[in-house]
Coordinates of C-alpha atoms in Angstrom, one line a residue:
Chain U
M1 CA -0.2 0.4 -0.2
F2 CA 1.4 3.2 -0.6
L3 CA 0.8 6.3 0.7
E4 CA -1.3 9.6 -0.9
F5 CA 2.7 11.3 -1.1
E6 CA 4.5 8.6 -2.4
K7 CA 2.8 8.7 -5.9
Q8 CA 6.1 9.2 -7.9
I9 CA 7.6 6.0 -6.0
A10 CA 4.6 3.9 -6.4
E11 CA 4.6 4.6 -10.4
L12 CA 8.6 3.8 -10.5
E13 CA 7.9 0.5 -8.2
G14 CA 4.7 -0.4 -10.7
K15 CA 6.9 -0.3 -14.2
I16 CA 9.9 -2.2 -12.2
E17 CA 6.8 -4.6 -11.7
E18 CA 5.7 -4.8 -15.2
L19 CA 9.2 -5.1 -16.6
R20 CA 10.4 -8.0 -13.8
H21 CA 6.9 -9.6 -15.3
L22 CA 8.0 -9.1 -19.1
S23 CA 11.6 -10.5 -18.6
D24 CA 12.2 -14.0 -17.6
G25 CA 15.6 -12.6 -16.0
G26 CA 17.3 -13.5 -19.2
D27 CA 16.8 -10.1 -21.0
L28 CA 20.1 -8.2 -20.0
N29 CA 18.4 -4.5 -21.4
I30 CA 15.1 -5.1 -18.9
A31 CA 17.6 -6.3 -16.6
A32 CA 19.7 -3.4 -16.5
E33 CA 16.4 -1.2 -17.0
I34 CA 15.4 -2.2 -13.8
T35 CA 18.2 -2.1 -11.8
R36 CA 18.3 1.9 -13.3
L37 CA 14.9 2.1 -11.8
Q38 CA 15.2 0.5 -8.7
K39 CA 18.0 3.1 -8.0
K40 CA 15.5 6.0 -9.4
A41 CA 13.1 4.5 -6.9
N42 CA 15.2 4.5 -3.9
Q43 CA 16.7 7.8 -4.5
Q44 CA 13.3 9.5 -4.5
L45 CA 12.3 7.5 -1.2
K46 CA 15.6 8.8 0.1
V47 CA 14.3 12.4 -0.5
T48 CA 10.8 11.6 0.3
Y49 CA 11.7 10.6 4.2
K50 CA 14.3 12.8 4.8
K51 CA 12.0 15.3 4.7
L52 CA 8.8 14.1 5.4
S53 CA 5.9 16.8 7.1
P54 CA 4.4 16.2 10.1
W55 CA 1.2 15.3 8.5
Q56 CA 2.6 13.1 6.3
K57 CA 4.7 11.5 9.7
V58 CA 1.2 10.7 10.4
Q59 CA 0.3 8.7 7.6
V60 CA 3.4 6.8 8.1
A61 CA 3.0 6.1 11.8
R62 CA -0.6 4.6 11.1
H63 CA 0.3 2.8 8.0
P64 CA -1.1 -0.8 8.4
N65 CA 1.9 -2.6 7.5
R66 CA 4.0 -0.9 9.8
P67 CA 5.5 -3.1 12.4
H68 CA 3.3 -3.9 15.7
F69 CA 4.0 -4.2 18.8
K70 CA 3.7 -8.4 17.8
D71 CA 6.2 -8.2 15.8
V72 CA 8.5 -6.6 18.1
R73 CA 7.3 -9.3 20.8
K74 CA 8.2 -12.0 18.1
S75 CA 11.6 -10.6 17.1
L76 CA 13.5 -9.3 20.4
F77 CA 12.5 -11.8 23.3
S78 CA 12.6 -15.3 23.8
G79 CA 10.4 -17.6 26.1
F80 CA 8.0 -14.9 26.2
I81 CA 4.9 -15.7 28.1
P82 CA 1.8 -13.8 28.3
L83 CA 0.2 -12.7 31.3
S84 CA -3.7 -12.1 31.6
G85 CA -6.3 -10.3 33.6
D86 CA -6.4 -7.0 35.9
R87 CA -8.3 -9.5 38.8
Y88 CA -11.1 -6.8 39.1
F89 CA -12.9 -7.0 35.9
G90 CA -11.2 -8.7 32.6
E91 CA -8.6 -9.3 30.3
D92 CA -8.2 -6.7 27.3
K93 CA -6.2 -7.5 24.5
A94 CA -5.4 -4.1 23.4
V95 CA -2.5 -4.1 26.0
V96 CA -0.7 -7.4 26.0
A97 CA 1.7 -8.2 28.9
G98 CA 4.1 -10.5 30.0
I99 CA 7.3 -12.0 31.3
G100 CA 10.2 -12.8 28.7
K101 CA 13.7 -12.5 27.9
F102 CA 16.1 -10.0 26.3
K103 CA 19.5 -11.0 25.5
G104 CA 19.3 -13.0 28.3
Q105 CA 18.2 -11.0 31.0
S106 CA 14.5 -11.5 32.2
V107 CA 12.3 -8.5 31.6
V108 CA 8.5 -7.4 31.7
I109 CA 7.3 -6.4 28.5
I110 CA 3.8 -4.3 28.0
G111 CA 2.7 -3.0 25.0
T112 CA -0.6 -2.1 23.1
E113 CA -1.2 -4.1 20.3
K114 CA -3.3 -2.7 17.0
G115 CA -3.3 -6.0 15.6
D116 CA -2.8 -7.3 11.6
S117 CA -5.9 -9.1 10.4
T118 CA -9.4 -7.2 10.5
E119 CA -10.3 -10.2 13.1
E120 CA -7.2 -9.3 15.2
R121 CA -7.9 -5.6 14.9
I122 CA -11.3 -5.7 16.6
E123 CA -10.2 -8.2 19.0
S124 CA -7.2 -5.8 20.3
N125 CA -10.1 -2.9 19.8
F126 CA -7.8 -1.3 17.4
G127 CA -5.0 -0.6 20.0
M128 CA -7.4 1.2 21.9
A129 CA -7.2 -0.2 25.5
R130 CA -9.8 0.0 28.2
P131 CA -9.3 0.3 32.1
E132 CA -8.6 -3.3 32.0
G133 CA -5.5 -2.4 30.1
Y134 CA -4.2 -0.6 32.1
R135 CA -4.8 -2.2 35.6
K136 CA -3.2 -5.3 34.0
A137 CA 0.1 -2.8 32.9
Q138 CA -0.1 -1.4 36.9
R139 CA -0.1 -5.3 38.2
L140 CA 3.0 -6.2 35.5
M141 CA 4.5 -3.3 36.4
D142 CA 4.6 -4.3 40.3
I143 CA 5.4 -7.8 39.0
A144 CA 8.6 -5.9 37.7
N145 CA 9.5 -3.9 41.1
Q146 CA 9.1 -7.3 43.5
F147 CA 11.5 -9.6 41.2
N148 CA 14.1 -6.6 40.3
L149 CA 12.9 -6.9 36.1
P150 CA 13.5 -3.9 34.1
V151 CA 10.1 -3.2 32.1
L152 CA 10.1 -2.3 28.7
T153 CA 6.8 -0.6 27.1
F154 CA 6.0 -0.2 23.5
I155 CA 3.1 2.1 21.9
D156 CA 1.2 2.3 19.3
T157 CA -2.4 3.6 20.1
A158 CA -4.7 6.7 18.9
G159 CA -5.8 6.5 22.1
A160 CA -7.7 5.6 25.4
Y161 CA -10.9 4.0 24.1
P162 CA -13.6 6.4 25.2
G163 CA -16.7 4.2 25.7
I164 CA -19.6 3.9 28.5
G165 CA -18.1 1.2 30.2
A166 CA -14.8 2.7 29.7
E167 CA -15.8 5.5 31.7
E168 CA -18.0 3.8 34.2
R169 CA -14.8 2.0 35.3
G170 CA -12.9 4.8 35.3
Q171 CA -10.4 5.2 32.1
A172 CA -8.9 8.0 33.8
E173 CA -8.6 6.8 37.2
A174 CA -7.3 3.5 35.3
I175 CA -4.4 5.9 33.6
A176 CA -3.7 8.0 36.4
R177 CA -2.8 5.2 38.8
T178 CA -0.5 3.7 36.0
I179 CA 1.4 6.4 35.6
E180 CA 1.4 6.5 39.4
T181 CA 2.7 3.2 39.7
S182 CA 5.2 4.1 36.5
L183 CA 6.4 6.6 38.9
S184 CA 6.5 4.4 42.2
I185 CA 8.9 1.1 40.5
R186 CA 12.6 1.1 41.9
V187 CA 13.8 -0.5 38.5
P188 CA 15.3 0.1 35.0
S189 CA 11.8 1.1 32.9
I190 CA 12.2 2.5 29.0
A191 CA 9.6 2.9 26.4
V192 CA 9.1 2.8 22.9
I193 CA 7.0 4.4 21.0
L194 CA 6.4 2.1 17.9
G195 CA 3.5 4.0 15.9
E196 CA 0.9 6.3 17.2
G197 CA 1.4 7.6 20.6
G198 CA -2.1 9.5 21.6
S199 CA -2.6 10.9 24.6
G200 CA -3.3 10.0 28.0
G201 CA -3.3 6.3 26.6
A202 CA -0.1 6.9 25.2
V203 CA 1.5 8.5 28.3
A204 CA 0.4 5.7 31.1
L205 CA 2.8 3.6 29.2
A206 CA 5.4 6.1 28.3
T207 CA 6.6 7.2 32.3
A208 CA 9.8 6.1 31.9
N209 CA 13.3 6.4 32.7
Q210 CA 14.3 6.2 29.1
V211 CA 12.0 7.3 26.3
L212 CA 12.7 6.1 22.5
M213 CA 10.8 6.7 19.1
L214 CA 10.8 5.2 15.6
E215 CA 12.3 7.8 13.5
H216 CA 8.5 8.1 12.1
A217 CA 6.4 7.6 14.7
I218 CA 4.1 10.6 16.6
Y219 CA 3.4 11.6 20.2
S220 CA 0.8 14.0 20.7
V221 CA -1.5 15.3 23.4
I222 CA -4.3 15.1 20.7
S223 CA -4.8 13.7 17.1
P224 CA -4.4 16.3 14.5
E225 CA -7.9 16.3 13.7
G226 CA -9.3 16.0 17.6
C227 CA -7.4 19.3 17.1
A228 CA -8.0 20.9 13.8
S229 CA -11.8 20.1 15.0
I230 CA -11.3 22.1 18.6
L231 CA -9.2 24.8 18.1
W232 CA -10.1 25.2 13.8
R233 CA -13.6 24.3 14.4
S234 CA -13.0 22.1 11.4
S235 CA -11.1 18.6 11.0
N236 CA -9.9 19.8 7.5
H237 CA -7.1 22.0 9.2
A238 CA -5.3 18.4 10.2
V239 CA -2.1 19.5 8.5
E240 CA -2.2 22.9 10.0
A241 CA -2.8 21.1 13.8
A242 CA -0.3 18.4 12.7
N243 CA 2.6 21.3 12.2
A244 CA 1.7 23.0 15.1
L245 CA 1.6 20.6 17.8
K246 CA 4.9 19.3 17.0
L247 CA 4.7 15.7 17.6
T248 CA 7.4 14.1 15.1
A249 CA 10.0 12.0 16.9
Q250 CA 12.8 14.7 15.8
D251 CA 11.0 18.2 17.5
L252 CA 10.2 16.1 20.9
H253 CA 14.0 15.3 20.5
A254 CA 14.5 19.0 20.1
L255 CA 12.1 19.6 23.4
R256 CA 14.1 16.9 25.2
I257 CA 10.5 15.5 25.9
I258 CA 12.3 11.9 24.2
D259 CA 15.8 10.6 25.1
N260 CA 16.4 9.0 21.5
I261 CA 15.8 8.3 17.9
I262 CA 15.5 5.2 16.4
E263 CA 16.3 5.2 12.6
E264 CA 13.8 3.8 10.0
P265 CA 14.9 1.8 7.3
L266 CA 14.9 3.3 3.5
G267 CA 11.6 4.2 3.6
A268 CA 10.4 3.7 6.7
A269 CA 9.6 1.1 9.2
H270 CA 7.2 -0.5 6.8
R271 CA 9.0 -1.5 4.1
D272 CA 11.3 -3.4 5.8
H273 CA 10.3 -4.6 9.4
S274 CA 14.3 -6.7 10.2
I275 CA 15.9 -3.8 9.8
T276 CA 13.5 -1.9 12.6
M277 CA 13.9 -4.9 15.1
D278 CA 17.8 -5.1 14.2
N279 CA 17.7 -1.3 15.2
L280 CA 15.5 -1.5 17.7
E281 CA 17.2 -4.2 19.5
K282 CA 20.3 -2.0 20.1
A283 CA 18.2 0.9 20.9
I284 CA 17.5 -1.1 24.0
E285 CA 20.2 -2.7 24.8
T286 CA 22.4 0.6 24.6
S287 CA 19.8 2.2 26.8
L288 CA 19.2 -0.9 29.1
A289 CA 22.6 -1.2 30.0
N290 CA 22.9 2.4 30.8
L291 CA 19.7 1.9 32.9
C292 CA 21.1 -1.0 34.7
R293 CA 24.3 1.4 36.0
Q294 CA 22.0 3.3 38.1
S295 CA 21.1 1.9 41.7
R296 CA 17.4 1.1 42.5
D297 CA 16.9 4.1 44.2
Q298 CA 18.6 6.4 41.4
L299 CA 16.5 4.7 38.9
L300 CA 13.2 6.1 40.7
D301 CA 14.5 9.7 41.7
N302 CA 16.1 10.1 38.1
R303 CA 12.9 9.3 36.9
R304 CA 11.0 11.7 38.8
K305 CA 13.3 14.7 38.7
K306 CA 13.1 14.0 34.6
F307 CA 9.4 14.4 34.5
L308 CA 9.6 17.6 37.0
D309 CA 11.8 19.3 34.6
M310 CA 10.2 19.0 31.6
H311 CA 8.2 22.1 31.5
A312 CA 8.1 25.1 29.8
G313 CA 10.2 27.3 32.0
K314 CA 13.3 24.6 32.2
L315 CA 13.3 23.6 27.9
I316 CA 14.5 26.9 26.6
Chain Z
M1 CA -25.9 63.5 49.8
N2 CA -28.5 61.4 48.7
W3 CA -28.1 62.5 45.0
I4 CA -24.6 61.9 45.1
T5 CA -24.6 58.0 46.6
N6 CA -28.1 57.1 44.5
S7 CA -27.0 58.9 41.4
V8 CA -23.8 60.0 40.8
L9 CA -21.6 57.4 42.8
P10 CA -23.3 54.7 40.4
R11 CA -22.3 56.5 37.3
I12 CA -18.7 56.9 38.7
K13 CA -18.4 53.3 39.4
A14 CA -20.0 52.5 35.6
L15 CA -17.5 54.2 34.4
V16 CA -14.1 53.0 36.3
Q17 CA -15.8 49.3 36.5
P18 CA -17.5 48.6 33.4
K19 CA -17.9 45.0 33.9
E20 CA -19.8 45.1 37.0
I21 CA -23.2 43.7 36.6
P22 CA -26.4 46.2 37.1
D23 CA -28.2 45.6 40.0
N24 CA -31.5 44.1 37.9
F25 CA -29.9 41.7 36.5
W26 CA -31.7 38.4 35.9
V27 CA -30.1 34.7 35.4
K28 CA -31.4 31.9 34.0
C29 CA -30.8 28.9 35.9
K30 CA -29.9 25.6 33.6
G31 CA -31.1 23.6 36.0
C32 CA -35.1 24.5 36.2
N33 CA -35.2 27.4 33.9
E34 CA -36.5 29.7 36.5
M35 CA -35.0 33.5 35.8
L36 CA -32.8 33.8 39.1
F37 CA -31.9 38.0 40.7
H38 CA -28.0 37.9 40.3
R39 CA -27.8 39.4 43.8
Q40 CA -30.0 36.5 45.4
L41 CA -28.2 33.7 43.3
E42 CA -24.7 35.2 44.2
E43 CA -25.7 35.2 48.1
N44 CA -26.6 31.8 47.5
L45 CA -22.9 30.6 45.8
Q46 CA -24.5 30.5 42.7
V47 CA -27.1 27.1 43.7
C48 CA -30.2 27.9 42.1
P49 CA -32.5 28.1 45.4
R50 CA -35.6 26.3 43.8
C51 CA -33.7 23.3 41.7
D52 CA -30.1 23.6 43.7
Y53 CA -28.6 23.9 40.9
H54 CA -24.7 24.7 40.7
M55 CA -23.7 27.3 38.7
P56 CA -20.2 28.1 38.2
L57 CA -18.7 30.4 40.9
S58 CA -15.3 32.2 40.5
C59 CA -12.4 31.4 42.3
K60 CA -12.7 34.4 44.5
N61 CA -15.8 33.7 45.5
R62 CA -15.4 30.0 45.8
L63 CA -12.3 30.6 48.2
K64 CA -13.9 33.4 49.9
A65 CA -16.9 31.1 50.5
L66 CA -14.4 28.3 51.9
F67 CA -12.5 30.2 54.3
D68 CA -12.9 31.0 57.8
D69 CA -14.8 34.7 58.0
G70 CA -13.6 35.0 54.0
S71 CA -10.0 35.7 54.7
Y72 CA -7.3 34.1 53.5
E73 CA -3.9 34.9 51.8
E74 CA -3.4 34.6 47.7
I75 CA -0.3 32.6 47.1
P76 CA 1.4 34.1 43.6
L77 CA 2.4 31.3 40.8
K78 CA 5.5 31.6 39.8
D79 CA 6.5 33.5 37.0
G80 CA 8.6 33.2 34.4
T81 CA 7.4 30.0 32.8
N82 CA 8.4 30.0 29.1
L83 CA 4.4 30.6 28.0
D84 CA 4.7 29.3 24.5
P85 CA 7.3 27.1 23.8
L86 CA 6.2 25.7 21.1
K87 CA 5.2 29.0 19.3
F88 CA 1.6 27.8 18.8
R89 CA -0.8 29.3 16.5
D90 CA -4.3 28.2 15.3
K91 CA -6.9 30.5 13.9
R92 CA -5.0 33.0 16.6
K93 CA -1.8 32.8 18.1
Y94 CA -1.3 30.8 21.9
L95 CA -0.2 34.1 22.7
D96 CA -2.6 36.6 22.1
R97 CA -5.3 34.1 23.7
I98 CA -3.2 33.9 27.0
K99 CA -3.7 37.6 26.8
E100 CA -7.0 38.0 26.2
A101 CA -8.0 35.3 28.8
R102 CA -6.0 37.2 31.3
S103 CA -7.5 40.8 31.3
K104 CA -11.0 39.0 30.9
T105 CA -10.7 37.4 34.2
G106 CA -8.0 39.0 35.9
L107 CA -6.2 35.7 36.4
Q108 CA -2.1 34.6 35.7
D109 CA -3.6 31.1 34.6
A110 CA -6.1 28.7 35.1
I111 CA -5.7 28.3 39.0
S112 CA -5.4 30.0 41.6
L113 CA -3.2 29.3 45.1
A114 CA -4.3 30.1 48.7
C115 CA -3.7 29.5 52.2
G116 CA -5.9 30.3 55.1
R117 CA -7.9 28.5 58.0
V118 CA -11.2 26.4 57.1
H119 CA -13.3 26.2 60.6
G120 CA -9.4 27.1 62.0
L121 CA -7.5 24.4 60.3
E122 CA -5.2 25.6 58.0
I123 CA -5.3 24.1 54.9
I124 CA -3.7 24.9 50.8
I125 CA -6.1 25.2 48.4
A126 CA -6.3 25.3 44.9
V127 CA -8.9 26.4 42.4
F128 CA -9.2 26.0 38.7
S129 CA -11.1 28.7 37.0
F130 CA -12.8 27.1 33.7
E131 CA -13.1 30.7 32.8
F132 CA -9.4 30.4 31.7
M133 CA -9.3 28.8 28.8
G134 CA -11.4 26.1 29.8
G135 CA -9.5 25.6 33.0
S136 CA -7.2 23.9 30.6
M137 CA -3.9 22.6 32.2
G138 CA -0.3 23.6 30.6
S139 CA 3.0 24.3 32.3
A140 CA 1.7 27.0 34.8
V141 CA -1.2 24.9 35.8
G142 CA 1.3 21.6 36.4
N143 CA 3.7 24.1 38.3
A144 CA 1.0 25.5 40.3
I145 CA -0.1 22.4 41.6
I146 CA 3.3 21.0 42.1
K147 CA 4.0 24.4 44.1
S148 CA 0.9 23.9 46.0
A149 CA 2.1 20.3 47.2
E150 CA 5.6 21.8 48.1
L151 CA 3.6 24.4 50.3
A152 CA 1.5 22.0 52.1
I153 CA 4.6 20.2 52.7
N154 CA 6.1 23.2 54.7
K155 CA 3.1 24.3 56.4
N156 CA 2.2 20.6 57.5
A157 CA -1.1 21.3 55.9
P158 CA -3.5 19.6 53.8
L159 CA -3.8 20.2 50.3
V160 CA -7.6 20.4 48.6
I161 CA -7.8 20.9 44.7
F162 CA -10.9 22.2 43.1
P163 CA -10.0 21.1 39.2
S164 CA -12.6 22.0 36.5
S165 CA -11.0 22.0 33.6
G166 CA -11.4 20.5 29.9
G167 CA -8.4 18.6 30.4
A168 CA -4.6 19.5 29.2
R169 CA -4.1 22.6 27.0
M170 CA -3.9 21.6 23.2
Q171 CA -1.5 24.9 22.6
E172 CA 1.2 23.6 24.8
G173 CA 0.9 20.2 22.5
I174 CA 3.1 17.6 24.2
L175 CA 4.1 19.6 27.3
S176 CA 0.8 19.9 28.5
L177 CA 0.3 16.0 28.2
M178 CA 3.7 15.7 30.7
Q179 CA 1.8 17.4 32.9
L180 CA -0.2 14.8 33.8
P181 CA 3.3 12.2 35.2
R182 CA 4.1 16.4 36.8
T183 CA 1.3 16.5 39.0
I184 CA 1.3 12.7 39.4
I185 CA 4.6 13.6 41.1
A186 CA 3.1 16.1 43.4
T187 CA 0.4 14.0 44.3
Q188 CA 3.1 11.4 45.8
M189 CA 5.1 14.1 47.6
I190 CA 2.1 15.1 49.7
K191 CA 1.3 11.3 50.3
Q192 CA 5.0 10.8 51.2
A193 CA 4.6 13.4 53.7
E194 CA 1.5 11.5 55.2
L195 CA -0.6 14.7 54.8
P196 CA -4.2 14.2 53.1
F197 CA -5.1 15.4 49.4
I198 CA -8.6 16.1 49.1
V199 CA -10.1 16.4 45.4
V200 CA -13.3 18.4 45.3
L201 CA -14.7 18.0 41.5
T202 CA -16.3 20.5 40.4
N203 CA -18.2 21.2 36.9
P204 CA -16.8 19.8 34.3
T205 CA -13.7 17.8 34.9
T206 CA -12.5 16.0 32.4
G207 CA -9.6 14.6 30.0
G208 CA -5.7 15.3 31.4
V209 CA -7.0 16.5 34.8
T210 CA -9.1 13.5 35.7
A211 CA -6.5 11.1 34.4
S212 CA -3.9 12.2 36.7
F213 CA -3.6 14.1 39.9
A214 CA -7.8 14.5 40.4
M215 CA -7.9 10.6 40.4
L216 CA -5.7 10.1 43.3
G217 CA -7.2 12.2 46.2
D218 CA -7.0 10.4 49.3
I219 CA -10.7 11.4 49.3
H220 CA -12.7 12.5 46.1
I221 CA -15.6 15.0 46.8
A222 CA -17.8 15.7 44.0
E223 CA -20.3 18.9 43.5
P224 CA -23.9 18.1 42.8
G225 CA -24.6 17.4 38.6
A226 CA -20.5 18.0 38.2
I227 CA -19.4 16.2 34.7
I228 CA -16.6 14.4 35.6
G229 CA -15.0 12.0 33.1
F230 CA -12.2 11.0 30.8
A231 CA -13.2 11.3 27.2
G232 CA -15.8 13.9 26.5
K233 CA -19.7 13.1 25.6
R234 CA -19.3 14.1 21.9
V235 CA -16.2 11.5 21.6
I236 CA -18.0 8.8 23.1
E237 CA -21.2 9.1 21.1
E238 CA -19.0 9.0 17.8
T239 CA -17.1 6.5 18.6
I240 CA -19.7 4.1 19.6
H241 CA -22.8 5.7 17.5
E242 CA -24.9 5.3 20.5
K243 CA -26.7 7.9 22.8
L244 CA -25.5 8.0 26.1
P245 CA -27.4 6.8 29.4
D246 CA -29.1 9.8 31.3
G247 CA -26.8 11.1 34.1
F248 CA -23.9 9.6 32.4
Q249 CA -20.6 11.3 33.8
S250 CA -22.5 13.3 36.6
A251 CA -21.3 13.2 40.1
E252 CA -23.9 11.0 41.0
Y253 CA -23.5 8.6 38.0
L254 CA -20.2 8.6 39.2
L255 CA -20.8 8.0 43.3
D256 CA -23.3 5.2 41.9
H257 CA -20.4 3.6 40.4
G258 CA -17.6 4.0 42.8
M259 CA -15.1 6.8 41.8
V260 CA -16.3 9.3 44.5
D261 CA -16.4 8.8 48.1
L262 CA -19.2 11.9 48.8
V263 CA -21.5 14.5 46.5
I264 CA -21.4 17.4 48.8
R265 CA -24.0 20.7 48.2
R266 CA -21.8 23.5 48.1
H267 CA -23.0 24.9 51.0
D268 CA -21.7 22.1 53.4
L269 CA -18.2 21.7 51.7
P270 CA -16.4 24.1 54.2
K271 CA -17.8 22.5 57.3
T272 CA -17.3 18.5 55.2
L273 CA -14.0 19.3 54.7
S274 CA -12.8 20.3 58.1
T275 CA -14.6 17.7 59.7
L276 CA -12.9 15.0 57.2
L277 CA -9.5 16.7 57.3
C278 CA -9.9 16.6 61.5
L279 CA -10.3 13.1 61.1
L280 CA -7.7 12.0 58.8
M281 CA -5.4 13.8 60.7
N282 CA -6.7 12.9 64.3
K283 CA -7.5 16.0 65.3
D284 CA -10.3 16.9 67.4
I285 CA -13.5 17.8 65.3
G286 CA -14.4 21.7 65.4
S287 CA -11.7 22.2 68.8
S288 CA -9.4 23.4 66.1
S289 CA -11.5 26.4 65.3
L290 CA -11.9 27.4 69.3
T291 CA -7.9 27.0 69.5
G292 CA -7.0 28.5 66.1
E293 CA -4.6 25.7 65.4

């Protein structure tokens, strides 16, 4: 699937595909032409993705083929055992959590799952968690604290689910309490924004010692569409809202809200999952090694201090 | 003198204070549609005498109604917060919106801090002002909440916060979202100092404010009829394509669903707060008012 701004790339890829159909690999002229076009397409990709606008990044961050938490779980961890339930009400499949090994170290892993197929998407409520998902996350963070295991969270959500049941069962309290738990645990915590980091539903899982973002991920207090419909009184102004909100990894790094940007492969993560996973693994390994040098008390104090210092007065 | 006090002085006052509401101003109650005389309403803390509907109460009047003899010390907000780090602009500049809100309300931001005695007990109180950009929470509000916690700890006094807010202040982008963890750290500071922290939810309290400090009080009180929730009504309806049940997200609905401890009329708040705080701090109820402690 090509995005709106990838027209030229799509055309080139289409031509390449056609030529491949024409030749069975024996025709040297066609092979040379394919190589030439491929080079051109790659160049075009490079140029396009180097100067993506914030709104274009929103499209990339939401790309259906972008690696989801499921892919991260499979590639980065061994022996993963998912754990279920919040012990109060139910099991929320929008948040997947469990324990596994990362390079020989036991870690607690929590992430929001958008799902790939239609069935998966429905089952995981399109990655929008209910209170039970956040309460399960709290449970797992407590387990991590109890057994002195690092917590790794992966965020890819439009936001917490706005529904009747979610409100009745205390969506706001669940988010607040998850942040509180994140600010109470005395173990290393690393959060990675994989795709969309949507508002309270995202920060609930992203109050960590280190917050990393994939190069084309976004993280914002409100979706550009939501912001536009409130401030411009029309969702047609989403492009302007995306510009104004400073939601790209690059802007957030400059504002010192996030700690690191993880590079994506040519043409973004959805074009090559395996390179993305390699980069992700390296980034987590480095962050984790740094955090493991701190004492348990330091980890907590530094995490709190980092967020306390995050206000407009301290930024500029 | 009579003609001076009766006709000249009011005219001068009208010139000096053009915003003052004239005596013959009538207000329509949103609860029962009754036309109410504004003086009567003001004396009744903006509560409809007929149907008990709680209308918005300005932060000054709220503080006056809470503290003994209406007297309290106003605590200035920290100055020097960079107001517009993102240089945010929608149809208008964020800076212009702030300036306008400031001149309209006479407030520095959407929150005010005060220290004083309620039934003799010293309390730090923070009150949101919905009329200041929808009571939205940006860096200045977050800083004020942290400051209120520090003050409470310094004075060994309990903290009571009255939110009324649409949520995070969009114009500060991600920085407004960061006020969720920041204000939660403030609640942790209070808890570590073993001081009570009570939240009095007033109409409306939604979004990032409920998803942070406002749902982490030791005790949650709500004013009657206040709308309290995470997502706004319209967002929920658009998501689920259903009409919402009657009274959804009202204080009473939250009470039924276990999210607040008490729904208390505005008039009864000083007594309830002081009693609760005395109980929590194991002080004699009411004795603080006699000893002045």
